[in-house]
């Protein structure tokens, strides 16, 4: 898709008449990326997902549905376009699930009272939203004029209204179905306006929800908040990290949504990461680094697809191409037909002086509504005037130091979060304009909601000959220190690569490793140690020389954390010559006094990479396969990486994995089929039967993708199960996971608020009526606020009771072998995530199937 | 880039009635350009636009770096409220702050009322305003604008009725116009006011007449009034607030410490990074030479790709004379004096002392505080083969 767009952009860009920049679009709708980016900040994707600036009156994007002739008077029906983040709301999956139709709540566990970040929004009992269509005779082209005309009319002046120039929403019904109004322009021309009722909407309809959200956006603007994407920020109190050229603006993500039984307003603290860097500065820095020989490729690789902000008019654009043949001194044709150079244009129009006359031009395709022939319009943008804002580059997100600084600055404990929420609500309630806005719509902004959650019992950890009840399920490393792991292959033939400098360190580490291995029940023989020079090529050469089919594992003691060491080693050993590998930073081994715990952790990882099993939890279902799916974007190839992991034994301790690279999201379903067939074959091979039940946890689902999931992915999964060789077909459940969701939960404790205990389940009030969904807190947060994980069961043949589904999910959060404690999502999902991350960041190829039976990606 | 819907009801610029004469660029833009040229020339600090209407002139004036106070006055408060939001600082203003503070305030009120907040201005513009005043207001207008507000400069534009016969069947150009004057009428009125309040006035206009009709003069006539003896000393006057504040915004600028720090630290980091990379590059070239390797890319650098800052003679000389960056172990040092030699930082006109205090909390400095210190090698360098 992107490739084609680029070719097109190029084609048009080079035709002489198209170079036009003065033409700014009404609203730049930036084409959203198919996936949420894998960044840990709450709002990085927001800039790209919706129009940037809202007009003062209304923000509903409307599109023409049917044009009946070119006569301006004919009634042109326009529908409200449902924005992507509201699209999923119309999809009802629960009604098809008979066992939860009446009740989807569980009952086990200890009840706990939780405070939320949700606030009730009350409406009168019979409240309705009235949608009208407005036509003008004679027709008025200008949207602004249309709005001004209608708003000035006395009939509507005191009513709550939202209008985008064609569709009008009122909270009170007009007397007649068709109302004729007329107004006079300043020139004395009479304009007739016909206001026709097109529908009456209940408060729960998606269109209504969208209107409510619009009302709240208006309110937050009244509080002098600044809107970027969907969120609102306060530019007056930024956190600045200038050494990374970043500013962080504190703010809120807000939304209005119809939850289980009522309309609720939710608000969460969010930070906007802004980059203080122009495209020219970025390109110049890149040029210094790479030299000019490959600057074109480097720039295109790094910049295309990014969102830029032009300072002079505050618009955002997506970079679709870079035109190296156009310079600021070239001319373009303005709207009025005159030719002008870019330099002169910006000087005249904005009093801006361009310092660099050799810079190339960025090309952006506009999906402007104004284009007459349907061809997207192009703009040329001057790099010097474009800020790289929105998302951080891939390079920046993989910069650990940078991300750590950002995380430190933005971390907020439950109490701090609660205080900020209280301040926001207070501001809304005190602001006269905000109150007026709410009142005219009939909305009553109520109190902070409390819900009752349940804390499900903690799990026992099953070791080889010991059952242990951990003190805290957040971390049971101490509890199992002396226990033997379930099953480990003996490590007999293996290599260690290290540099001369790290040889001594390596020796003492090896001793430790053998010692802890002994305690764990994992036999580690003495390896062949190879000394290599300190560069990545030397490491790779040594591996190529010494690895033969008998080698079980290659361990590399890396002299620095430069990424190329890791990448080249992983690439070679996952693809060219598939052997499990373990990279250890020399620096890590230098930490005195931590050697034993480091060795334990590495010993566990190695065991897993050799196909061993560390621990288990009790699984009451006898023949259950669990599957985890995650997607990730390749940092370099711009491909979609799909990772799938399935358990292959009833104890859920052994895993089969596949990772498939895709050009687009649409092929997703096909690759699931390939994977599922493979996984079922594997299960059959080990268990001589097919699993009775399959539960699929699907992560990496973006806004508005639920429909596609139900229509394509679920049927593909089902058909691959059906086609498997067996008379009795396995029963399947599909659960969509979201690691980011609006609700937050806190427990109130002696006048302060805290994170809720691990294993807290919420399946009422904050859930949605049309879904079989619940929240589970399975992640410990020492600092900051815990994020509940949201589970939405979209398909369920298994008919497990909600209680069982919730507990099973919690059990699966105990099985991630890279961490002796519970994790935020079920283990198969985290495995899938780890796999896609490795492939997207380092390997960039599908790893060899020979490794598919071990957790080689840990 | 700017919406001009409200101009549609003016026959001169309107597209609906297809006027015989079309101006290129449109007349309203010529008027704005006239004001902008004037601002460019005289660099006023405090400017008010009386009868600012949809605030489009204000929007164009706010880009001028010299302006620190921008006031709009109009009788139509609703319109100001609606349009005002567009004058608020946007994201880009925070990312790349102005050099000087800027405050924009919109007032709702009549231009013939006295408001002391408009005293001491450098420029007052009244673009197509006076023809909307009735005779009472028109009579009071000079007294308020020239007598009371008494700015250094006033620009008044109004239609030239001698031009009107060139339009099809037009008596007045807008239904709200109370009168339209000939050049003689305007000049008499203007000269009288100028004399009374000690201003000198020059007449000009925009919208040149078509060939053959030169005698009618410009479509819009303009009087530029300048106070004799320059700016009067600001005398103490009674505070008098007749206008209602509809909108006010103040822009981030380098005069504010936190934006200065933001800009300076990012610029310093950028400069240090580019020096570091160049240093590494030179190291590599030396290494290659010692090893007898041919440089990897011998091809001539394509001239079109040499973007980046281009220095003038003076700048290059200044940079050359400043202390060079150096390396101790794996640490890379860039002297502050060196950094201050680069144009972008030099332009900020601050001392080394001040620079040190501004950046100290964000960047690591050498023990004596004379240089910025960074690691010579960083995590991503391998991507670029150093």
PDB file of C-alpha atoms in Angstrom, chain B residues 175-357:
ATOM      1  CA  UNK B 175     -24.917  47.915   2.386  1.00  0.00           C
ATOM      2  CA  UNK B 176     -23.459  48.989   5.714  1.00  0.00           C
ATOM      3  CA  UNK B 177     -21.431  51.855   4.285  1.00  0.00           C
ATOM      4  CA  UNK B 178     -22.725  55.183   5.524  1.00  0.00           C
ATOM      5  CA  UNK B 179     -20.797  57.122   2.862  1.00  0.00           C
ATOM      6  CA  UNK B 180     -18.056  56.723   0.292  1.00  0.00           C
ATOM      7  CA  UNK B 181     -15.786  59.661  -0.338  1.00  0.00           C
ATOM      8  CA  UNK B 182     -14.010  61.102  -3.356  1.00  0.00           C
ATOM      9  CA  UNK B 183     -10.300  61.653  -2.998  1.00  0.00           C
ATOM     10  CA  UNK B 184     -10.945  65.331  -2.371  1.00  0.00           C
ATOM     11  CA  UNK B 185     -13.450  64.626   0.418  1.00  0.00           C
ATOM     12  CA  UNK B 186     -11.151  62.143   2.162  1.00  0.00           C
ATOM     13  CA  UNK B 187      -8.092  64.326   1.839  1.00  0.00           C
ATOM     14  CA  UNK B 188      -9.910  67.359   3.213  1.00  0.00           C
ATOM     15  CA  UNK B 189     -11.169  65.399   6.199  1.00  0.00           C
ATOM     16  CA  UNK B 190      -7.779  63.806   6.804  1.00  0.00           C
ATOM     17  CA  UNK B 191      -5.746  66.984   6.445  1.00  0.00           C
ATOM     18  CA  UNK B 192      -8.071  68.783   8.792  1.00  0.00           C
ATOM     19  CA  UNK B 193      -7.681  66.079  11.443  1.00  0.00           C
ATOM     20  CA  UNK B 194      -3.923  65.964  10.923  1.00  0.00           C
ATOM     21  CA  UNK B 195      -3.556  69.690  11.384  1.00  0.00           C
ATOM     22  CA  UNK B 196      -5.709  69.716  14.445  1.00  0.00           C
ATOM     23  CA  UNK B 197      -3.734  67.040  16.246  1.00  0.00           C
ATOM     24  CA  UNK B 198      -0.269  67.793  14.940  1.00  0.00           C
ATOM     25  CA  UNK B 199       0.126  64.935  12.467  1.00  0.00           C
ATOM     26  CA  UNK B 200       1.404  64.986   8.928  1.00  0.00           C
ATOM     27  CA  UNK B 201      -0.415  62.904   6.371  1.00  0.00           C
ATOM     28  CA  UNK B 202       0.461  61.323   3.044  1.00  0.00           C
ATOM     29  CA  UNK B 203      -2.048  59.865   0.636  1.00  0.00           C
ATOM     30  CA  UNK B 204      -1.736  56.790  -1.452  1.00  0.00           C
ATOM     31  CA  UNK B 205      -3.881  53.743  -2.214  1.00  0.00           C
ATOM     32  CA  UNK B 206      -4.162  50.195  -3.483  1.00  0.00           C
ATOM     33  CA  UNK B 207      -6.104  48.747  -6.388  1.00  0.00           C
ATOM     34  CA  UNK B 208      -4.724  50.554  -9.390  1.00  0.00           C
ATOM     35  CA  UNK B 209      -7.337  51.661 -11.957  1.00  0.00           C
ATOM     36  CA  UNK B 210      -7.426  49.859 -15.309  1.00  0.00           C
ATOM     37  CA  UNK B 211      -5.684  51.307 -18.329  1.00  0.00           C
ATOM     38  CA  UNK B 212      -7.561  54.253 -19.759  1.00  0.00           C
ATOM     39  CA  UNK B 213      -9.244  55.125 -16.486  1.00  0.00           C
ATOM     40  CA  UNK B 214      -6.189  56.291 -14.595  1.00  0.00           C
ATOM     41  CA  UNK B 215      -7.825  59.557 -13.644  1.00  0.00           C
ATOM     42  CA  UNK B 216     -10.162  57.933 -11.095  1.00  0.00           C
ATOM     43  CA  UNK B 217      -7.288  56.975  -8.810  1.00  0.00           C
ATOM     44  CA  UNK B 218      -6.858  53.913  -6.598  1.00  0.00           C
ATOM     45  CA  UNK B 219      -9.893  51.836  -5.748  1.00  0.00           C
ATOM     46  CA  UNK B 220      -9.003  52.065  -2.048  1.00  0.00           C
ATOM     47  CA  UNK B 221      -7.565  55.345  -0.840  1.00  0.00           C
ATOM     48  CA  UNK B 222      -5.213  55.324   2.100  1.00  0.00           C
ATOM     49  CA  UNK B 223      -3.979  58.032   4.400  1.00  0.00           C
ATOM     50  CA  UNK B 224      -0.794  57.448   6.378  1.00  0.00           C
ATOM     51  CA  UNK B 225      -0.582  59.781   9.369  1.00  0.00           C
ATOM     52  CA  UNK B 226       2.628  60.346  11.280  1.00  0.00           C
ATOM     53  CA  UNK B 227       2.869  62.297  14.445  1.00  0.00           C
ATOM     54  CA  UNK B 228       5.046  65.359  14.200  1.00  0.00           C
ATOM     55  CA  UNK B 229       7.957  65.211  16.602  1.00  0.00           C
ATOM     56  CA  UNK B 230       7.755  61.436  16.921  1.00  0.00           C
ATOM     57  CA  UNK B 231       6.374  59.653  19.902  1.00  0.00           C
ATOM     58  CA  UNK B 232       5.080  61.816  22.679  1.00  0.00           C
ATOM     59  CA  UNK B 233       6.292  61.209  26.196  1.00  0.00           C
ATOM     60  CA  UNK B 234       3.839  58.954  27.932  1.00  0.00           C
ATOM     61  CA  UNK B 235       2.040  61.128  30.380  1.00  0.00           C
ATOM     62  CA  UNK B 236       0.175  59.773  33.301  1.00  0.00           C
ATOM     63  CA  UNK B 237      -3.430  59.387  32.362  1.00  0.00           C
ATOM     64  CA  UNK B 238      -6.414  58.189  34.198  1.00  0.00           C
ATOM     65  CA  UNK B 239      -7.023  54.471  33.840  1.00  0.00           C
ATOM     66  CA  UNK B 240     -10.084  54.204  31.702  1.00  0.00           C
ATOM     67  CA  UNK B 241     -11.502  50.851  30.594  1.00  0.00           C
ATOM     68  CA  UNK B 242     -14.345  51.200  28.142  1.00  0.00           C
ATOM     69  CA  UNK B 243     -13.712  47.962  26.244  1.00  0.00           C
ATOM     70  CA  UNK B 244     -14.474  44.459  27.252  1.00  0.00           C
ATOM     71  CA  UNK B 245     -11.696  41.895  26.911  1.00  0.00           C
ATOM     72  CA  UNK B 246     -12.929  39.112  24.677  1.00  0.00           C
ATOM     73  CA  UNK B 247      -9.747  37.204  24.164  1.00  0.00           C
ATOM     74  CA  UNK B 248      -6.172  37.395  25.239  1.00  0.00           C
ATOM     75  CA  UNK B 249      -3.161  35.231  24.581  1.00  0.00           C
ATOM     76  CA  UNK B 250       0.485  35.550  25.336  1.00  0.00           C
ATOM     77  CA  UNK B 251       3.050  33.737  23.258  1.00  0.00           C
ATOM     78  CA  UNK B 252       6.028  31.773  24.489  1.00  0.00           C
ATOM     79  CA  UNK B 253       9.286  33.546  23.742  1.00  0.00           C
ATOM     80  CA  UNK B 254      12.986  33.438  24.383  1.00  0.00           C
ATOM     81  CA  UNK B 255      12.532  36.245  26.870  1.00  0.00           C
ATOM     82  CA  UNK B 256      11.032  33.611  29.115  1.00  0.00           C
ATOM     83  CA  UNK B 257      13.696  31.598  30.891  1.00  0.00           C
ATOM     84  CA  UNK B 258      12.235  28.178  30.339  1.00  0.00           C
ATOM     85  CA  UNK B 259      11.900  28.578  26.589  1.00  0.00           C
ATOM     86  CA  UNK B 260      15.366  30.027  26.375  1.00  0.00           C
ATOM     87  CA  UNK B 261      16.682  26.957  28.157  1.00  0.00           C
ATOM     88  CA  UNK B 262      14.719  24.643  25.928  1.00  0.00           C
ATOM     89  CA  UNK B 263      15.991  26.232  22.756  1.00  0.00           C
ATOM     90  CA  UNK B 264      19.525  26.625  23.971  1.00  0.00           C
ATOM     91  CA  UNK B 265      19.949  23.116  25.320  1.00  0.00           C
ATOM     92  CA  UNK B 266      18.540  21.498  22.217  1.00  0.00           C
ATOM     93  CA  UNK B 267      20.699  23.645  19.995  1.00  0.00           C
ATOM     94  CA  UNK B 268      23.786  22.902  22.091  1.00  0.00           C
ATOM     95  CA  UNK B 269      23.045  19.171  22.065  1.00  0.00           C
ATOM     96  CA  UNK B 270      22.589  19.259  18.341  1.00  0.00           C
ATOM     97  CA  UNK B 271      25.807  21.141  17.776  1.00  0.00           C
ATOM     98  CA  UNK B 272      27.783  18.920  20.131  1.00  0.00           C
ATOM     99  CA  UNK B 273      26.398  15.852  18.404  1.00  0.00           C
ATOM    100  CA  UNK B 274      27.395  17.079  14.978  1.00  0.00           C
ATOM    101  CA  UNK B 275      30.881  17.980  16.193  1.00  0.00           C
ATOM    102  CA  UNK B 276      31.228  14.591  17.839  1.00  0.00           C
ATOM    103  CA  UNK B 277      30.219  12.804  14.674  1.00  0.00           C
ATOM    104  CA  UNK B 278      32.598  14.859  12.587  1.00  0.00           C
ATOM    105  CA  UNK B 279      35.371  14.092  15.034  1.00  0.00           C
ATOM    106  CA  UNK B 280      34.679  10.368  14.781  1.00  0.00           C
ATOM    107  CA  UNK B 281      34.621  10.610  11.035  1.00  0.00           C
ATOM    108  CA  UNK B 282      38.014  12.254  11.020  1.00  0.00           C
ATOM    109  CA  UNK B 283      39.368   9.596  13.354  1.00  0.00           C
ATOM    110  CA  UNK B 284      38.155   6.931  10.987  1.00  0.00           C
ATOM    111  CA  UNK B 285      39.708   8.619   7.987  1.00  0.00           C
ATOM    112  CA  UNK B 286      43.017   8.834   9.815  1.00  0.00           C
ATOM    113  CA  UNK B 287      42.786   5.189  10.774  1.00  0.00           C
ATOM    114  CA  UNK B 288      42.017   4.236   7.200  1.00  0.00           C
ATOM    115  CA  UNK B 289      44.959   6.241   5.973  1.00  0.00           C
ATOM    116  CA  UNK B 290      47.313   4.579   8.430  1.00  0.00           C
ATOM    117  CA  UNK B 291      46.104   1.183   7.375  1.00  0.00           C
ATOM    118  CA  UNK B 292      46.524   2.240   3.775  1.00  0.00           C
ATOM    119  CA  UNK B 293      42.861   1.635   3.022  1.00  0.00           C
ATOM    120  CA  UNK B 294      41.278   3.579   0.254  1.00  0.00           C
ATOM    121  CA  UNK B 295      38.329   5.565   1.550  1.00  0.00           C
ATOM    122  CA  UNK B 296      35.221   3.523   0.987  1.00  0.00           C
ATOM    123  CA  UNK B 297      33.339   5.992  -1.149  1.00  0.00           C
ATOM    124  CA  UNK B 298      35.664   7.803  -3.465  1.00  0.00           C
ATOM    125  CA  UNK B 299      32.929   9.181  -5.661  1.00  0.00           C
ATOM    126  CA  UNK B 300      32.603  12.942  -5.618  1.00  0.00           C
ATOM    127  CA  UNK B 301      29.941  14.142  -3.242  1.00  0.00           C
ATOM    128  CA  UNK B 302      26.865  15.087  -5.153  1.00  0.00           C
ATOM    129  CA  UNK B 303      26.630  18.843  -4.785  1.00  0.00           C
ATOM    130  CA  UNK B 304      22.868  18.827  -4.307  1.00  0.00           C
ATOM    131  CA  UNK B 305      23.181  16.862  -1.116  1.00  0.00           C
ATOM    132  CA  UNK B 306      25.403  19.274   0.734  1.00  0.00           C
ATOM    133  CA  UNK B 307      22.686  20.694   2.833  1.00  0.00           C
ATOM    134  CA  UNK B 308      23.129  21.895   6.340  1.00  0.00           C
ATOM    135  CA  UNK B 309      24.100  25.302   7.611  1.00  0.00           C
ATOM    136  CA  UNK B 310      25.980  27.496   5.199  1.00  0.00           C
ATOM    137  CA  UNK B 311      28.219  29.943   7.020  1.00  0.00           C
ATOM    138  CA  UNK B 312      29.095  33.429   5.925  1.00  0.00           C
ATOM    139  CA  UNK B 313      32.719  34.619   5.892  1.00  0.00           C
ATOM    140  CA  UNK B 314      32.289  36.350   9.227  1.00  0.00           C
ATOM    141  CA  UNK B 315      30.709  33.306  10.825  1.00  0.00           C
ATOM    142  CA  UNK B 316      33.338  30.949   9.503  1.00  0.00           C
ATOM    143  CA  UNK B 317      36.043  33.241  10.760  1.00  0.00           C
ATOM    144  CA  UNK B 318      34.450  33.481  14.181  1.00  0.00           C
ATOM    145  CA  UNK B 319      34.155  29.695  14.434  1.00  0.00           C
ATOM    146  CA  UNK B 320      37.768  29.254  13.327  1.00  0.00           C
ATOM    147  CA  UNK B 321      39.018  31.584  16.017  1.00  0.00           C
ATOM    148  CA  UNK B 322      37.098  29.874  18.807  1.00  0.00           C
ATOM    149  CA  UNK B 323      38.657  27.034  20.865  1.00  0.00           C
ATOM    150  CA  UNK B 324      38.398  23.617  19.225  1.00  0.00           C
ATOM    151  CA  UNK B 325      36.580  20.592  20.605  1.00  0.00           C
ATOM    152  CA  UNK B 326      38.902  17.974  22.065  1.00  0.00           C
ATOM    153  CA  UNK B 327      38.954  14.499  23.433  1.00  0.00           C
ATOM    154  CA  UNK B 328      40.211  13.076  26.715  1.00  0.00           C
ATOM    155  CA  UNK B 329      39.941   9.311  26.940  1.00  0.00           C
ATOM    156  CA  UNK B 330      36.469   8.408  25.838  1.00  0.00           C
ATOM    157  CA  UNK B 331      35.039  11.814  26.671  1.00  0.00           C
ATOM    158  CA  UNK B 332      34.421  14.469  24.098  1.00  0.00           C
ATOM    159  CA  UNK B 333      34.644  18.132  25.146  1.00  0.00           C
ATOM    160  CA  UNK B 334      33.172  21.103  23.332  1.00  0.00           C
ATOM    161  CA  UNK B 335      34.121  24.505  24.804  1.00  0.00           C
ATOM    162  CA  UNK B 336      31.200  26.831  25.403  1.00  0.00           C
ATOM    163  CA  UNK B 337      33.100  29.550  23.565  1.00  0.00           C
ATOM    164  CA  UNK B 338      33.114  27.348  20.511  1.00  0.00           C
ATOM    165  CA  UNK B 339      29.388  26.712  20.755  1.00  0.00           C
ATOM    166  CA  UNK B 340      28.674  30.402  21.067  1.00  0.00           C
ATOM    167  CA  UNK B 341      30.491  31.003  17.810  1.00  0.00           C
ATOM    168  CA  UNK B 342      27.892  29.087  15.825  1.00  0.00           C
ATOM    169  CA  UNK B 343      25.272  31.359  14.260  1.00  0.00           C
ATOM    170  CA  UNK B 344      22.190  29.895  15.887  1.00  0.00           C
ATOM    171  CA  UNK B 345      23.583  30.293  19.380  1.00  0.00           C
ATOM    172  CA  UNK B 346      25.434  33.462  18.570  1.00  0.00           C
ATOM    173  CA  UNK B 347      22.159  35.058  17.559  1.00  0.00           C
ATOM    174  CA  UNK B 348      20.791  34.631  21.060  1.00  0.00           C
ATOM    175  CA  UNK B 349      23.381  37.197  22.180  1.00  0.00           C
ATOM    176  CA  UNK B 350      24.170  35.858  25.600  1.00  0.00           C
ATOM    177  CA  UNK B 351      27.354  35.628  27.584  1.00  0.00           C
ATOM    178  CA  UNK B 352      29.256  32.438  28.311  1.00  0.00           C
ATOM    179  CA  UNK B 353      28.356  32.936  31.962  1.00  0.00           C
ATOM    180  CA  UNK B 354      24.660  33.056  31.247  1.00  0.00           C
ATOM    181  CA  UNK B 355      24.860  30.132  28.891  1.00  0.00           C
ATOM    182  CA  UNK B 356      26.517  28.077  31.580  1.00  0.00           C
ATOM    183  CA  UNK B 357      23.829  28.822  34.113  1.00  0.00           C
TER     184      UNK B 357
END
